[in-house]
């Protein structure tokens, strides 16, 4: 199975990123976690992205706040899918990071999830890997069925209480 890289621009992003780490672990997807900054360690970030495919990665998750150039910097140096997590890290409540992450030029795509949306970033990476991994696809199907059952159970309880 391919690995997923999780790169954060600062270790202050770890409380957000941990949701992605945990989600990948729940599905048995191997992950590697690093701190590389697009601005403070650009050469290390570039080298990681350039070698990611050869090093067994199938997708990269990049979390950054404020200017949030990390996902784009990584995407510029690999053809692996890059998923950006804009992190709420400033007085602009993460809107700066969201816009920096989502507004990529044509030819360098970055899939972008919600502000602090690490769990969805991990699930998107898992869906990407599941395109060629039937066991992983079955785990996703099972999780979706469980989520459906949970909502339907809650609906039944609400209907029972209020629809008499």
mmCIF file of C-alpha atoms in Angstrom, residues 7-129:
data_model
loop_
_atom_site.group_PDB
_atom_site.id
_atom_site.type_symbol
_atom_site.label_atom_id
_atom_site.label_comp_id
_atom_site.label_asym_id
_atom_site.label_seq_id
_atom_site.Cartn_x
_atom_site.Cartn_y
_atom_site.Cartn_z
ATOM 1 C CA UNK A 7 3.499 17.921 5.914
ATOM 2 C CA UNK A 8 2.799 20.867 8.182
ATOM 3 C CA UNK A 9 4.326 24.300 7.892
ATOM 4 C CA UNK A 10 4.844 24.580 11.639
ATOM 5 C CA UNK A 11 4.557 22.254 14.602
ATOM 6 C CA UNK A 12 1.848 24.612 15.875
ATOM 7 C CA UNK A 13 -0.350 22.969 13.188
ATOM 8 C CA UNK A 14 -0.067 19.593 14.930
ATOM 9 C CA UNK A 15 -3.359 19.814 16.887
ATOM 10 C CA UNK A 16 -5.183 20.125 13.537
ATOM 11 C CA UNK A 17 -3.013 17.579 11.717
ATOM 12 C CA UNK A 18 -3.512 14.920 14.393
ATOM 13 C CA UNK A 19 -7.048 14.369 13.072
ATOM 14 C CA UNK A 20 -5.566 13.351 9.712
ATOM 15 C CA UNK A 21 -2.977 11.120 11.376
ATOM 16 C CA UNK A 22 -5.698 9.407 13.427
ATOM 17 C CA UNK A 23 -8.022 8.957 10.438
ATOM 18 C CA UNK A 24 -5.303 7.382 8.310
ATOM 19 C CA UNK A 25 -4.426 5.047 11.191
ATOM 20 C CA UNK A 26 -8.084 3.986 11.547
ATOM 21 C CA UNK A 27 -7.984 2.791 7.935
ATOM 22 C CA UNK A 28 -4.558 1.171 8.253
ATOM 23 C CA UNK A 29 -2.952 3.609 5.845
ATOM 24 C CA UNK A 30 0.732 4.208 6.565
ATOM 25 C CA UNK A 31 1.655 7.848 7.041
ATOM 26 C CA UNK A 32 4.805 9.851 7.487
ATOM 27 C CA UNK A 33 4.635 13.223 9.213
ATOM 28 C CA UNK A 34 7.073 16.112 8.734
ATOM 29 C CA UNK A 35 7.427 19.824 9.437
ATOM 30 C CA UNK A 36 8.633 21.719 6.350
ATOM 31 C CA UNK A 37 7.929 25.361 5.681
ATOM 32 C CA UNK A 38 7.445 26.777 2.195
ATOM 33 C CA UNK A 39 9.200 29.909 3.412
ATOM 34 C CA UNK A 40 11.699 28.789 6.067
ATOM 35 C CA UNK A 41 12.780 25.409 4.620
ATOM 36 C CA UNK A 42 11.977 25.687 0.912
ATOM 37 C CA UNK A 43 14.799 23.396 -0.224
ATOM 38 C CA UNK A 44 13.771 20.612 2.151
ATOM 39 C CA UNK A 45 10.124 20.918 1.129
ATOM 40 C CA UNK A 46 11.092 20.848 -2.542
ATOM 41 C CA UNK A 47 13.365 17.814 -2.125
ATOM 42 C CA UNK A 48 10.651 15.938 -0.236
ATOM 43 C CA UNK A 49 8.065 16.607 -2.955
ATOM 44 C CA UNK A 50 10.432 15.754 -5.789
ATOM 45 C CA UNK A 51 11.275 12.379 -4.221
ATOM 46 C CA UNK A 52 7.859 11.501 -2.756
ATOM 47 C CA UNK A 53 6.722 9.168 -5.550
ATOM 48 C CA UNK A 54 10.030 7.271 -5.553
ATOM 49 C CA UNK A 55 9.789 7.013 -1.762
ATOM 50 C CA UNK A 56 6.460 5.169 -1.915
ATOM 51 C CA UNK A 57 3.930 7.938 -1.352
ATOM 52 C CA UNK A 58 0.568 8.003 -3.124
ATOM 53 C CA UNK A 59 -0.660 11.394 -1.882
ATOM 54 C CA UNK A 60 0.532 14.368 0.119
ATOM 55 C CA UNK A 61 -1.468 16.309 2.697
ATOM 56 C CA UNK A 62 -0.133 19.804 3.403
ATOM 57 C CA UNK A 63 -1.342 21.890 6.349
ATOM 58 C CA UNK A 64 -0.454 25.548 6.743
ATOM 59 C CA UNK A 65 -1.912 28.746 8.090
ATOM 60 C CA UNK A 66 -1.680 32.434 7.209
ATOM 61 C CA UNK A 67 -0.013 32.779 3.775
ATOM 62 C CA UNK A 68 -0.319 28.964 3.412
ATOM 63 C CA UNK A 69 1.934 28.452 0.409
ATOM 64 C CA UNK A 70 3.042 24.971 1.488
ATOM 65 C CA UNK A 71 0.534 22.914 -0.520
ATOM 66 C CA UNK A 72 1.268 24.889 -3.669
ATOM 67 C CA UNK A 73 5.019 24.694 -3.166
ATOM 68 C CA UNK A 74 4.799 20.920 -2.783
ATOM 69 C CA UNK A 75 2.419 20.554 -5.747
ATOM 70 C CA UNK A 76 4.817 22.526 -7.928
ATOM 71 C CA UNK A 77 7.432 19.841 -7.357
ATOM 72 C CA UNK A 78 5.433 16.601 -7.745
ATOM 73 C CA UNK A 79 2.670 15.124 -9.848
ATOM 74 C CA UNK A 80 1.251 13.254 -6.856
ATOM 75 C CA UNK A 81 -2.106 14.518 -5.609
ATOM 76 C CA UNK A 82 -1.664 17.239 -3.001
ATOM 77 C CA UNK A 83 -4.443 17.988 -0.539
ATOM 78 C CA UNK A 84 -4.257 21.303 1.278
ATOM 79 C CA UNK A 85 -5.574 21.914 4.778
ATOM 80 C CA UNK A 86 -5.928 25.650 5.432
ATOM 81 C CA UNK A 87 -5.243 26.141 9.141
ATOM 82 C CA UNK A 88 -6.954 28.775 11.267
ATOM 83 C CA UNK A 89 -3.878 30.563 12.570
ATOM 84 C CA UNK A 90 -4.491 34.289 12.378
ATOM 85 C CA UNK A 91 -6.901 37.102 13.072
ATOM 86 C CA UNK A 92 -8.521 36.327 9.702
ATOM 87 C CA UNK A 93 -9.914 33.031 11.092
ATOM 88 C CA UNK A 94 -8.225 30.947 8.406
ATOM 89 C CA UNK A 95 -9.704 32.775 5.410
ATOM 90 C CA UNK A 96 -6.209 33.914 4.430
ATOM 91 C CA UNK A 97 -4.992 30.301 4.482
ATOM 92 C CA UNK A 98 -8.070 29.076 2.613
ATOM 93 C CA UNK A 99 -7.617 31.563 -0.209
ATOM 94 C CA UNK A 100 -3.859 30.958 -0.389
ATOM 95 C CA UNK A 101 -4.425 27.209 -0.628
ATOM 96 C CA UNK A 102 -7.360 27.096 -3.024
ATOM 97 C CA UNK A 103 -6.266 29.770 -5.527
ATOM 98 C CA UNK A 104 -3.730 27.757 -7.511
ATOM 99 C CA UNK A 105 -2.753 28.584 -11.080
ATOM 100 C CA UNK A 106 -3.823 26.310 -13.922
ATOM 101 C CA UNK A 107 -1.524 23.319 -14.224
ATOM 102 C CA UNK A 108 -0.649 23.022 -10.520
ATOM 103 C CA UNK A 109 -3.784 21.700 -8.800
ATOM 104 C CA UNK A 110 -4.223 21.445 -5.050
ATOM 105 C CA UNK A 111 -7.349 19.799 -3.678
ATOM 106 C CA UNK A 112 -8.448 21.909 -0.732
ATOM 107 C CA UNK A 113 -10.601 20.926 2.230
ATOM 108 C CA UNK A 114 -12.307 23.147 4.789
ATOM 109 C CA UNK A 115 -10.407 25.277 7.264
ATOM 110 C CA UNK A 116 -8.972 22.840 9.845
ATOM 111 C CA UNK A 117 -10.539 19.979 7.821
ATOM 112 C CA UNK A 118 -7.838 17.406 8.517
ATOM 113 C CA UNK A 119 -10.161 14.395 8.816
ATOM 114 C CA UNK A 120 -11.600 15.089 5.352
ATOM 115 C CA UNK A 121 -8.083 15.583 3.956
ATOM 116 C CA UNK A 122 -7.190 12.112 5.208
ATOM 117 C CA UNK A 123 -10.413 10.627 3.837
ATOM 118 C CA UNK A 124 -9.750 12.205 0.443
ATOM 119 C CA UNK A 125 -6.233 10.742 0.434
ATOM 120 C CA UNK A 126 -7.717 7.351 1.353
ATOM 121 C CA UNK A 127 -10.251 7.638 -1.497
ATOM 122 C CA UNK A 128 -7.412 8.420 -3.905
ATOM 123 C CA UNK A 129 -5.480 5.340 -2.769
#
